[in-house]
Each structure stands twice: as C-alpha cells, then as structure tokens.
C-alpha cells in the first residue's frame, strides 16, 4: 500500500492536506473536502481484499457506536470507504487540533507532565473507557498513538480513536483486515485468546498509558510512589487487576495528590545574576 501524500484524493471527495502522526507513516493525514468544507482526520487500514458495500456499511456502523455514548472523547464518523489503488479501508473523523500522546510526552522537560494535566487526562481517559463499557464496548487495542491530546483554556483534553475497530476486525474481517502495527506493549496477555474482547484488556492498556505519563518525570522526584499502582493495573492475570478503569482511577488519584509539584525549568537563554560581592555568604 502506497503512503498518502498531499494532493491525493480518496473516494473522490477527500483531498490529503498533510500527514498526521499515527501508528505508521503514510496512513493518517489531515484531509479537506474537494468541494470545500470542514477539515477531517483520515485513517487508512490495509486489507487483503476489497470489502463489499455491506461490509463497509457495517464497519461504519460499528465504529460509530462509541460516539452514541455521548462522551466528548469519541469523535463522530464523517465518512468511510475503500481505496482500490491503495487496497485500504479508510475512515474520516472531524479534524482535532492536538497531537498524539507520544508526541506530547516526547516534548516535555525532565520534570514531566504537569500534575493538573495528568489528573485531567487520567480522569478523561477513565471516563471514556467507563462510558464505552457501559454501552457494551471494549476498545481492545488501546495504545498511546490512538489518544490525541490538546491544551486549552479549560486545561488538557483528549480524544480516543478507533473504539470498535478491533471488535470489527475479529468478528467480521479477521481474514481480510490487517491488524494495526505497533502497540504490542499495551496488549494484555488475554488479548491473544479467541472470542469476544474482555474489558480487562482496556484496564491493562489504561495502566500502561498512565505509566508513560507518570514516567515522564525523569528527575527521580516521583520514583517509588506510583509503581505499585501500575503493577496492579497491568498484572498478567485479569483477576489481579483493578475491576475497571473507574476503580483504577479511584486508586490513582490519592497517589497523584502525594506527588511533589515540579518547578518549571528556566528558559534556555536564562543566565543567573552574579552574586553581590558586598554580601557575605551565610555561615
């Protein structure tokens, strides 16, 4: 499958504007309608054969179920289709101004993610998973690359992508829709088992994603305070983990309240004032 590049047209409707960070290069991008309108985020998945019209319609229906929960983290599906030239199934959501979680974490200083943002993102991600579970939905392949984050006047916010994709692949497209690449560290051991996806897989992924956020502070100030929480959230056996994301969050918030607030580092061009020669140093 050839990568998407600016100027490409998909479905006769969507023009590629620029790449967007995804699981692998060339499969996610910002698009705009060829006849004008709001920008979208297009994702492309490799296939081994062309799906039927009924399969595309069912794919669209399954990936639209999360938005019906009403949770703000789930973006609506705008359009979907199949590109024969690239042998790929594609889906468009509204464009979301932000970046992937890995991209955001890579850009942090050694003091890591601000605690207010960490709390906000943990609450929102747990809330999204809880809303999905209440509707009978399991992500099943949650990983940082499928979490978009942005900052705004009200603080950090996130969007969760691809709820329903793994369920559709397993139940309707195992023979022709290739699984996404990457994210193996966020797959629970029971993910490899056949049958319906258990909700415990999302608890495992939640723990691994929060581990990445907590480990973003690299100066050692938080060391030894949160590791036991991650160990339980990502325990090999599902019954040893928290029962759901809400229970995991309830156990995490008191830990976050004990973490020392980091001091922002000085700017790169900062130069401290020289000591006053007339002032004696303290004894």
PDB file of C-alpha atoms in Angstrom:
ATOM      1  CA  UNK A   1       0.000   0.000   0.000  1.00  0.00           C
ATOM      2  CA  UNK A   2       1.492   3.311  -1.079  1.00  0.00           C
ATOM      3  CA  UNK A   3       1.592   6.053   1.570  1.00  0.00           C
ATOM      4  CA  UNK A   4      -0.765   9.006   1.456  1.00  0.00           C
ATOM      5  CA  UNK A   5       0.817  12.247   0.249  1.00  0.00           C
ATOM      6  CA  UNK A   6      -0.534  15.818  -0.041  1.00  0.00           C
ATOM      7  CA  UNK A   7      -2.812  16.177  -3.030  1.00  0.00           C
ATOM      8  CA  UNK A   8      -4.056  12.583  -3.071  1.00  0.00           C
ATOM      9  CA  UNK A   9      -7.823  12.185  -3.489  1.00  0.00           C
ATOM     10  CA  UNK A  10      -9.768   9.437  -1.715  1.00  0.00           C
ATOM     11  CA  UNK A  11     -13.327   8.481  -2.511  1.00  0.00           C
ATOM     12  CA  UNK A  12     -13.496  11.338  -4.995  1.00  0.00           C
ATOM     13  CA  UNK A  13     -14.340  13.521  -2.006  1.00  0.00           C
ATOM     14  CA  UNK A  14     -11.341  13.989   0.293  1.00  0.00           C
ATOM     15  CA  UNK A  15      -8.054  15.702  -0.591  1.00  0.00           C
ATOM     16  CA  UNK A  16      -4.978  14.996   1.534  1.00  0.00           C
ATOM     17  CA  UNK A  17      -3.575  18.211   3.040  1.00  0.00           C
ATOM     18  CA  UNK A  18      -0.708  16.998   5.200  1.00  0.00           C
ATOM     19  CA  UNK A  19       0.415  13.951   7.189  1.00  0.00           C
ATOM     20  CA  UNK A  20      -0.737  13.371  10.762  1.00  0.00           C
ATOM     21  CA  UNK A  21       1.052  11.229  13.331  1.00  0.00           C
ATOM     22  CA  UNK A  22      -0.286   7.690  13.518  1.00  0.00           C
ATOM     23  CA  UNK A  23       0.829   4.102  14.071  1.00  0.00           C
ATOM     24  CA  UNK A  24       3.000   4.173  10.964  1.00  0.00           C
ATOM     25  CA  UNK A  25       3.957   6.755   8.320  1.00  0.00           C
ATOM     26  CA  UNK A  26       1.584   7.494   5.490  1.00  0.00           C
ATOM     27  CA  UNK A  27      -1.656   6.053   6.876  1.00  0.00           C
ATOM     28  CA  UNK A  28      -3.065   9.052   8.750  1.00  0.00           C
ATOM     29  CA  UNK A  29      -3.478  12.595   7.491  1.00  0.00           C
ATOM     30  CA  UNK A  30      -5.453  15.798   7.539  1.00  0.00           C
ATOM     31  CA  UNK A  31      -7.925  15.996   4.661  1.00  0.00           C
ATOM     32  CA  UNK A  32     -10.356  18.550   3.280  1.00  0.00           C
ATOM     33  CA  UNK A  33     -13.455  18.090   1.109  1.00  0.00           C
ATOM     34  CA  UNK A  34     -12.725  18.660  -2.572  1.00  0.00           C
ATOM     35  CA  UNK A  35     -15.830  20.858  -2.792  1.00  0.00           C
ATOM     36  CA  UNK A  36     -14.993  22.857   0.336  1.00  0.00           C
ATOM     37  CA  UNK A  37     -15.967  22.344   3.946  1.00  0.00           C
ATOM     38  CA  UNK A  38     -14.563  21.336   7.319  1.00  0.00           C
ATOM     39  CA  UNK A  39     -11.227  19.542   7.588  1.00  0.00           C
ATOM     40  CA  UNK A  40     -11.099  15.936   8.726  1.00  0.00           C
ATOM     41  CA  UNK A  41      -8.680  13.318  10.020  1.00  0.00           C
ATOM     42  CA  UNK A  42      -8.422  10.316   7.708  1.00  0.00           C
ATOM     43  CA  UNK A  43      -7.064   6.933   8.767  1.00  0.00           C
ATOM     44  CA  UNK A  44      -6.239   4.136   6.311  1.00  0.00           C
ATOM     45  CA  UNK A  45      -6.051   0.407   7.137  1.00  0.00           C
ATOM     46  CA  UNK A  46      -4.513  -2.231   4.878  1.00  0.00           C
ATOM     47  CA  UNK A  47      -6.731  -5.004   3.537  1.00  0.00           C
ATOM     48  CA  UNK A  48      -6.107  -8.316   1.784  1.00  0.00           C
ATOM     49  CA  UNK A  49      -9.177  -7.924  -0.408  1.00  0.00           C
ATOM     50  CA  UNK A  50     -11.775  -5.345  -1.269  1.00  0.00           C
ATOM     51  CA  UNK A  51     -14.713  -5.276   1.180  1.00  0.00           C
ATOM     52  CA  UNK A  52     -18.273  -5.388  -0.065  1.00  0.00           C
ATOM     53  CA  UNK A  53     -20.580  -2.405   0.251  1.00  0.00           C
ATOM     54  CA  UNK A  54     -22.385  -4.174   3.106  1.00  0.00           C
ATOM     55  CA  UNK A  55     -19.084  -4.728   4.911  1.00  0.00           C
ATOM     56  CA  UNK A  56     -18.165  -1.051   4.584  1.00  0.00           C
ATOM     57  CA  UNK A  57     -21.586  -0.066   5.920  1.00  0.00           C
ATOM     58  CA  UNK A  58     -21.201  -2.412   8.883  1.00  0.00           C
ATOM     59  CA  UNK A  59     -17.673  -1.110   9.509  1.00  0.00           C
ATOM     60  CA  UNK A  60     -19.041   2.441   9.617  1.00  0.00           C
ATOM     61  CA  UNK A  61     -21.839   1.398  11.975  1.00  0.00           C
ATOM     62  CA  UNK A  62     -19.501  -0.388  14.408  1.00  0.00           C
ATOM     63  CA  UNK A  63     -17.026   2.489  14.563  1.00  0.00           C
ATOM     64  CA  UNK A  64     -19.890   4.940  15.125  1.00  0.00           C
ATOM     65  CA  UNK A  65     -21.153   3.179  18.253  1.00  0.00           C
ATOM     66  CA  UNK A  66     -18.746   4.944  20.632  1.00  0.00           C
ATOM     67  CA  UNK A  67     -19.987   8.399  19.666  1.00  0.00           C
ATOM     68  CA  UNK A  68     -23.514   7.327  20.625  1.00  0.00           C
ATOM     69  CA  UNK A  69     -22.376   7.187  24.265  1.00  0.00           C
ATOM     70  CA  UNK A  70     -22.273  10.986  24.185  1.00  0.00           C
ATOM     71  CA  UNK A  71     -18.793  11.103  25.705  1.00  0.00           C
ATOM     72  CA  UNK A  72     -16.743  14.021  24.393  1.00  0.00           C
ATOM     73  CA  UNK A  73     -13.646  11.857  23.862  1.00  0.00           C
ATOM     74  CA  UNK A  74     -15.280   9.951  20.991  1.00  0.00           C
ATOM     75  CA  UNK A  75     -15.319  11.848  17.704  1.00  0.00           C
ATOM     76  CA  UNK A  76     -18.111  11.114  15.219  1.00  0.00           C
ATOM     77  CA  UNK A  77     -17.533   9.256  11.961  1.00  0.00           C
ATOM     78  CA  UNK A  78     -17.940  11.604   8.999  1.00  0.00           C
ATOM     79  CA  UNK A  79     -17.314   9.242   6.095  1.00  0.00           C
ATOM     80  CA  UNK A  80     -15.819   5.864   5.229  1.00  0.00           C
ATOM     81  CA  UNK A  81     -14.902   3.963   2.103  1.00  0.00           C
ATOM     82  CA  UNK A  82     -12.396   1.795   0.281  1.00  0.00           C
ATOM     83  CA  UNK A  83      -9.487   2.901  -1.900  1.00  0.00           C
ATOM     84  CA  UNK A  84      -8.755   0.277  -4.551  1.00  0.00           C
ATOM     85  CA  UNK A  85      -5.426   1.777  -5.629  1.00  0.00           C
ATOM     86  CA  UNK A  86      -4.002   1.512  -2.104  1.00  0.00           C
ATOM     87  CA  UNK A  87      -6.035  -1.540  -1.094  1.00  0.00           C
ATOM     88  CA  UNK A  88      -7.053   0.242   2.069  1.00  0.00           C
ATOM     89  CA  UNK A  89     -10.195   0.821   4.105  1.00  0.00           C
ATOM     90  CA  UNK A  90     -10.446   4.454   5.192  1.00  0.00           C
ATOM     91  CA  UNK A  91     -12.435   6.474   7.690  1.00  0.00           C
ATOM     92  CA  UNK A  92     -12.749  10.233   8.273  1.00  0.00           C
ATOM     93  CA  UNK A  93     -13.427  11.969  11.579  1.00  0.00           C
ATOM     94  CA  UNK A  94     -13.556  15.728  12.233  1.00  0.00           C
ATOM     95  CA  UNK A  95     -10.106  17.301  12.467  1.00  0.00           C
ATOM     96  CA  UNK A  96      -8.999  17.605  16.083  1.00  0.00           C
ATOM     97  CA  UNK A  97      -6.394  20.253  16.880  1.00  0.00           C
ATOM     98  CA  UNK A  98      -3.867  18.449  19.030  1.00  0.00           C
ATOM     99  CA  UNK A  99      -1.157  15.818  18.872  1.00  0.00           C
ATOM    100  CA  UNK A 100      -0.736  12.177  19.734  1.00  0.00           C
ATOM    101  CA  UNK A 101       0.121  11.346  23.325  1.00  0.00           C
ATOM    102  CA  UNK A 102       3.607  10.005  22.423  1.00  0.00           C
ATOM    103  CA  UNK A 103       4.385  13.213  20.546  1.00  0.00           C
ATOM    104  CA  UNK A 104       3.330  15.324  23.519  1.00  0.00           C
ATOM    105  CA  UNK A 105       5.328  13.285  26.035  1.00  0.00           C
ATOM    106  CA  UNK A 106       8.472  13.439  23.890  1.00  0.00           C
ATOM    107  CA  UNK A 107       8.395  17.232  24.019  1.00  0.00           C
ATOM    108  CA  UNK A 108       8.405  17.536  27.823  1.00  0.00           C
ATOM    109  CA  UNK A 109      11.231  18.684  30.102  1.00  0.00           C
ATOM    110  CA  UNK A 110      12.664  16.253  32.655  1.00  0.00           C
ATOM    111  CA  UNK A 111      10.078  17.445  35.195  1.00  0.00           C
ATOM    112  CA  UNK A 112       7.441  15.679  33.121  1.00  0.00           C
ATOM    113  CA  UNK A 113       3.750  16.227  32.639  1.00  0.00           C
ATOM    114  CA  UNK A 114       2.137  18.926  34.775  1.00  0.00           C
ATOM    115  CA  UNK A 115       0.123  17.338  37.567  1.00  0.00           C
ATOM    116  CA  UNK A 116      -3.128  19.190  36.724  1.00  0.00           C
ATOM    117  CA  UNK A 117      -2.870  17.925  33.144  1.00  0.00           C
ATOM    118  CA  UNK A 118      -2.018  14.413  34.321  1.00  0.00           C
ATOM    119  CA  UNK A 119      -5.087  14.347  36.566  1.00  0.00           C
ATOM    120  CA  UNK A 120      -7.311  15.727  33.822  1.00  0.00           C
ATOM    121  CA  UNK A 121      -6.112  13.243  31.217  1.00  0.00           C
ATOM    122  CA  UNK A 122      -6.406  10.310  33.630  1.00  0.00           C
ATOM    123  CA  UNK A 123      -9.979  11.306  34.517  1.00  0.00           C
ATOM    124  CA  UNK A 124     -10.993  11.776  30.892  1.00  0.00           C
ATOM    125  CA  UNK A 125      -9.460   8.513  29.701  1.00  0.00           C
ATOM    126  CA  UNK A 126     -11.041   6.566  32.557  1.00  0.00           C
ATOM    127  CA  UNK A 127     -14.350   8.302  31.886  1.00  0.00           C
ATOM    128  CA  UNK A 128     -14.213   7.427  28.195  1.00  0.00           C
ATOM    129  CA  UNK A 129     -13.472   3.760  28.906  1.00  0.00           C
ATOM    130  CA  UNK A 130     -16.231   3.656  31.525  1.00  0.00           C
ATOM    131  CA  UNK A 131     -18.748   5.168  29.102  1.00  0.00           C
ATOM    132  CA  UNK A 132     -17.741   2.660  26.445  1.00  0.00           C
ATOM    133  CA  UNK A 133     -18.011  -0.270  28.828  1.00  0.00           C
ATOM    134  CA  UNK A 134     -21.455   0.870  29.983  1.00  0.00           C
ATOM    135  CA  UNK A 135     -22.511   0.687  26.333  1.00  0.00           C
ATOM    136  CA  UNK A 136     -21.027  -2.795  25.960  1.00  0.00           C
ATOM    137  CA  UNK A 137     -17.981  -1.562  24.032  1.00  0.00           C
ATOM    138  CA  UNK A 138     -14.349  -2.562  24.511  1.00  0.00           C
ATOM    139  CA  UNK A 139     -11.512  -0.853  22.684  1.00  0.00           C
ATOM    140  CA  UNK A 140      -9.290  -3.920  22.840  1.00  0.00           C
ATOM    141  CA  UNK A 141      -6.254  -2.315  21.221  1.00  0.00           C
ATOM    142  CA  UNK A 142      -5.844   0.944  23.117  1.00  0.00           C
ATOM    143  CA  UNK A 143      -2.370   2.480  22.906  1.00  0.00           C
ATOM    144  CA  UNK A 144      -0.856   5.972  23.189  1.00  0.00           C
ATOM    145  CA  UNK A 145      -0.869   6.561  19.425  1.00  0.00           C
ATOM    146  CA  UNK A 146      -4.693   6.346  19.485  1.00  0.00           C
ATOM    147  CA  UNK A 147      -5.004   9.020  22.164  1.00  0.00           C
ATOM    148  CA  UNK A 148      -4.912  12.620  20.959  1.00  0.00           C
ATOM    149  CA  UNK A 149      -4.246  15.404  23.450  1.00  0.00           C
ATOM    150  CA  UNK A 150      -4.590  19.175  23.346  1.00  0.00           C
ATOM    151  CA  UNK A 151      -4.473  22.070  25.762  1.00  0.00           C
ATOM    152  CA  UNK A 152      -6.966  24.878  26.046  1.00  0.00           C
ATOM    153  CA  UNK A 153      -8.453  27.447  28.416  1.00  0.00           C
ATOM    154  CA  UNK A 154     -10.118  24.669  30.426  1.00  0.00           C
ATOM    155  CA  UNK A 155      -6.933  22.579  30.622  1.00  0.00           C
ATOM    156  CA  UNK A 156      -5.832  19.376  28.915  1.00  0.00           C
ATOM    157  CA  UNK A 157      -8.351  17.345  26.945  1.00  0.00           C
ATOM    158  CA  UNK A 158      -8.150  14.129  24.956  1.00  0.00           C
ATOM    159  CA  UNK A 159      -9.777  12.178  22.162  1.00  0.00           C
ATOM    160  CA  UNK A 160      -9.765   8.378  21.880  1.00  0.00           C
ATOM    161  CA  UNK A 161      -9.660   6.872  18.395  1.00  0.00           C
ATOM    162  CA  UNK A 162     -10.752   3.542  16.914  1.00  0.00           C
ATOM    163  CA  UNK A 163     -13.173   2.182  19.506  1.00  0.00           C
ATOM    164  CA  UNK A 164     -14.844  -0.740  17.748  1.00  0.00           C
ATOM    165  CA  UNK A 165     -12.094  -1.387  15.211  1.00  0.00           C
ATOM    166  CA  UNK A 166     -10.643  -4.450  16.931  1.00  0.00           C
ATOM    167  CA  UNK A 167     -14.129  -5.877  17.558  1.00  0.00           C
ATOM    168  CA  UNK A 168     -14.989  -5.453  13.870  1.00  0.00           C
ATOM    169  CA  UNK A 169     -11.704  -6.993  12.753  1.00  0.00           C
ATOM    170  CA  UNK A 170     -12.143 -10.049  14.969  1.00  0.00           C
ATOM    171  CA  UNK A 171     -15.809 -10.704  14.307  1.00  0.00           C
ATOM    172  CA  UNK A 172     -16.237  -9.651  10.668  1.00  0.00           C
ATOM    173  CA  UNK A 173     -12.871  -9.085   8.999  1.00  0.00           C
ATOM    174  CA  UNK A 174     -10.246 -11.376  10.515  1.00  0.00           C
ATOM    175  CA  UNK A 175      -9.465 -12.831   7.105  1.00  0.00           C
ATOM    176  CA  UNK A 176      -9.038  -9.580   5.205  1.00  0.00           C
ATOM    177  CA  UNK A 177      -8.409  -6.564   7.501  1.00  0.00           C
ATOM    178  CA  UNK A 178      -4.817  -6.412   8.709  1.00  0.00           C
ATOM    179  CA  UNK A 179      -4.279  -5.501  12.370  1.00  0.00           C
ATOM    180  CA  UNK A 180      -2.583  -2.152  13.039  1.00  0.00           C
ATOM    181  CA  UNK A 181       1.150  -2.208  13.574  1.00  0.00           C
ATOM    182  CA  UNK A 182       2.718  -1.151  16.853  1.00  0.00           C
ATOM    183  CA  UNK A 183       1.476  -1.025  20.402  1.00  0.00           C
ATOM    184  CA  UNK A 184       2.362  -4.579  21.437  1.00  0.00           C
ATOM    185  CA  UNK A 185       3.454  -3.385  24.904  1.00  0.00           C
ATOM    186  CA  UNK A 186      -0.112  -2.214  25.585  1.00  0.00           C
ATOM    187  CA  UNK A 187      -1.810  -5.528  24.738  1.00  0.00           C
ATOM    188  CA  UNK A 188      -2.915  -7.616  27.709  1.00  0.00           C
ATOM    189  CA  UNK A 189      -1.943 -11.314  27.701  1.00  0.00           C
ATOM    190  CA  UNK A 190      -5.591 -12.364  27.237  1.00  0.00           C
ATOM    191  CA  UNK A 191      -5.775 -10.303  24.035  1.00  0.00           C
ATOM    192  CA  UNK A 192      -4.273 -13.274  22.191  1.00  0.00           C
ATOM    193  CA  UNK A 193      -7.194 -15.511  23.142  1.00  0.00           C
ATOM    194  CA  UNK A 194     -10.015 -16.159  20.698  1.00  0.00           C
ATOM    195  CA  UNK A 195     -13.523 -14.924  21.311  1.00  0.00           C
ATOM    196  CA  UNK A 196     -15.003 -11.598  22.429  1.00  0.00           C
ATOM    197  CA  UNK A 197     -12.637  -8.974  23.766  1.00  0.00           C
ATOM    198  CA  UNK A 198     -12.756  -8.835  27.579  1.00  0.00           C
ATOM    199  CA  UNK A 199     -12.947  -5.402  29.215  1.00  0.00           C
ATOM    200  CA  UNK A 200      -9.855  -6.326  31.222  1.00  0.00           C
ATOM    201  CA  UNK A 201      -7.751  -5.565  28.138  1.00  0.00           C
ATOM    202  CA  UNK A 202      -8.663  -1.883  28.449  1.00  0.00           C
ATOM    203  CA  UNK A 203      -7.723  -1.820  32.144  1.00  0.00           C
ATOM    204  CA  UNK A 204      -4.293  -3.176  31.203  1.00  0.00           C
ATOM    205  CA  UNK A 205      -3.836  -0.561  28.475  1.00  0.00           C
ATOM    206  CA  UNK A 206      -5.038   2.198  30.826  1.00  0.00           C
ATOM    207  CA  UNK A 207      -2.323   1.196  33.290  1.00  0.00           C
ATOM    208  CA  UNK A 208       0.393   1.168  30.644  1.00  0.00           C
ATOM    209  CA  UNK A 209      -0.656   4.555  29.261  1.00  0.00           C
ATOM    210  CA  UNK A 210      -0.714   6.132  32.730  1.00  0.00           C
ATOM    211  CA  UNK A 211       2.696   4.569  33.340  1.00  0.00           C
ATOM    212  CA  UNK A 212       4.006   6.551  30.370  1.00  0.00           C
ATOM    213  CA  UNK A 213       2.565   9.765  31.797  1.00  0.00           C
ATOM    214  CA  UNK A 214       3.958   9.133  35.286  1.00  0.00           C
ATOM    215  CA  UNK A 215       7.364   8.122  33.948  1.00  0.00           C
ATOM    216  CA  UNK A 216       7.592  11.410  32.047  1.00  0.00           C
ATOM    217  CA  UNK A 217       9.144  12.936  35.179  1.00  0.00           C
ATOM    218  CA  UNK A 218      12.721  11.765  34.811  1.00  0.00           C
ATOM    219  CA  UNK A 219      14.495  13.501  37.725  1.00  0.00           C
ATOM    220  CA  UNK A 220      13.514  10.807  40.242  1.00  0.00           C
ATOM    221  CA  UNK A 221      11.218  13.012  42.353  1.00  0.00           C
ATOM    222  CA  UNK A 222       8.224  10.702  41.804  1.00  0.00           C
ATOM    223  CA  UNK A 223      10.154   7.440  41.965  1.00  0.00           C
ATOM    224  CA  UNK A 224       8.718   4.805  44.303  1.00  0.00           C
ATOM    225  CA  UNK A 225       5.314   6.480  44.645  1.00  0.00           C
ATOM    226  CA  UNK A 226       3.296   5.101  41.733  1.00  0.00           C
ATOM    227  CA  UNK A 227       4.968   1.894  40.551  1.00  0.00           C
ATOM    228  CA  UNK A 228       2.825  -0.430  42.697  1.00  0.00           C
ATOM    229  CA  UNK A 229      -0.316   1.052  41.144  1.00  0.00           C
ATOM    230  CA  UNK A 230       0.994   0.283  37.650  1.00  0.00           C
ATOM    231  CA  UNK A 231       1.930  -3.248  38.718  1.00  0.00           C
ATOM    232  CA  UNK A 232      -1.643  -3.944  39.781  1.00  0.00           C
ATOM    233  CA  UNK A 233      -3.244  -2.250  36.777  1.00  0.00           C
ATOM    234  CA  UNK A 234      -1.071  -4.298  34.415  1.00  0.00           C
ATOM    235  CA  UNK A 235      -0.926  -7.588  36.318  1.00  0.00           C
ATOM    236  CA  UNK A 236      -0.636 -10.613  33.995  1.00  0.00           C
ATOM    237  CA  UNK A 237      -3.869 -12.197  35.258  1.00  0.00           C
ATOM    238  CA  UNK A 238      -7.072 -10.187  34.699  1.00  0.00           C
ATOM    239  CA  UNK A 239      -8.463 -11.013  38.167  1.00  0.00           C
ATOM    240  CA  UNK A 240      -5.375  -9.446  39.754  1.00  0.00           C
ATOM    241  CA  UNK A 241      -6.031  -6.072  38.108  1.00  0.00           C
ATOM    242  CA  UNK A 242      -8.493  -3.364  39.042  1.00  0.00           C
ATOM    243  CA  UNK A 243     -12.040  -4.293  38.114  1.00  0.00           C
ATOM    244  CA  UNK A 244     -12.405  -1.452  35.641  1.00  0.00           C
ATOM    245  CA  UNK A 245     -10.929   1.917  34.702  1.00  0.00           C
ATOM    246  CA  UNK A 246     -13.077   3.736  37.267  1.00  0.00           C
ATOM    247  CA  UNK A 247     -11.694   1.609  40.109  1.00  0.00           C
ATOM    248  CA  UNK A 248      -8.170   2.115  38.788  1.00  0.00           C
ATOM    249  CA  UNK A 249      -8.701   5.879  38.704  1.00  0.00           C
ATOM    250  CA  UNK A 250     -10.053   5.923  42.274  1.00  0.00           C
ATOM    251  CA  UNK A 251      -6.858   4.210  43.417  1.00  0.00           C
ATOM    252  CA  UNK A 252      -4.644   6.518  41.364  1.00  0.00           C
ATOM    253  CA  UNK A 253      -5.956   9.937  42.406  1.00  0.00           C
ATOM    254  CA  UNK A 254      -4.747   9.727  46.048  1.00  0.00           C
ATOM    255  CA  UNK A 255      -1.308   8.798  44.728  1.00  0.00           C
ATOM    256  CA  UNK A 256      -1.266  11.817  42.445  1.00  0.00           C
ATOM    257  CA  UNK A 257      -2.089  14.014  45.442  1.00  0.00           C
ATOM    258  CA  UNK A 258       1.146  12.894  47.128  1.00  0.00           C
ATOM    259  CA  UNK A 259       3.411  13.724  44.196  1.00  0.00           C
ATOM    260  CA  UNK A 260       5.580  16.828  44.615  1.00  0.00           C
ATOM    261  CA  UNK A 261       4.771  19.648  42.238  1.00  0.00           C
ATOM    262  CA  UNK A 262       7.726  20.241  39.928  1.00  0.00           C
ATOM    263  CA  UNK A 263       9.316  23.637  39.470  1.00  0.00           C
ATOM    264  CA  UNK A 264       9.372  24.774  35.859  1.00  0.00           C
ATOM    265  CA  UNK A 265      12.898  24.816  34.412  1.00  0.00           C
ATOM    266  CA  UNK A 266      14.448  28.146  33.410  1.00  0.00           C
ATOM    267  CA  UNK A 267      14.365  29.084  29.722  1.00  0.00           C
ATOM    268  CA  UNK A 268      17.296  28.043  27.555  1.00  0.00           C
ATOM    269  CA  UNK A 269      18.693  31.585  27.485  1.00  0.00           C
ATOM    270  CA  UNK A 270      18.455  32.055  31.268  1.00  0.00           C
ATOM    271  CA  UNK A 271      21.578  33.444  32.971  1.00  0.00           C
ATOM    272  CA  UNK A 272      21.579  33.753  36.781  1.00  0.00           C
ATOM    273  CA  UNK A 273      22.683  37.047  38.280  1.00  0.00           C
ATOM    274  CA  UNK A 274      26.229  37.037  39.682  1.00  0.00           C
ATOM    275  CA  UNK A 275      26.485  37.175  43.485  1.00  0.00           C
ATOM    276  CA  UNK A 276      26.772  40.592  45.122  1.00  0.00           C
ATOM    277  CA  UNK A 277      30.430  40.954  46.237  1.00  0.00           C
ATOM    278  CA  UNK A 278      29.331  43.143  49.175  1.00  0.00           C
ATOM    279  CA  UNK A 279      27.071  40.470  50.671  1.00  0.00           C
ATOM    280  CA  UNK A 280      28.773  37.871  52.855  1.00  0.00           C
ATOM    281  CA  UNK A 281      27.738  34.251  52.276  1.00  0.00           C
ATOM    282  CA  UNK A 282      25.680  32.631  55.060  1.00  0.00           C
ATOM    283  CA  UNK A 283      27.636  30.781  57.734  1.00  0.00           C
TER     284      UNK A 283
END
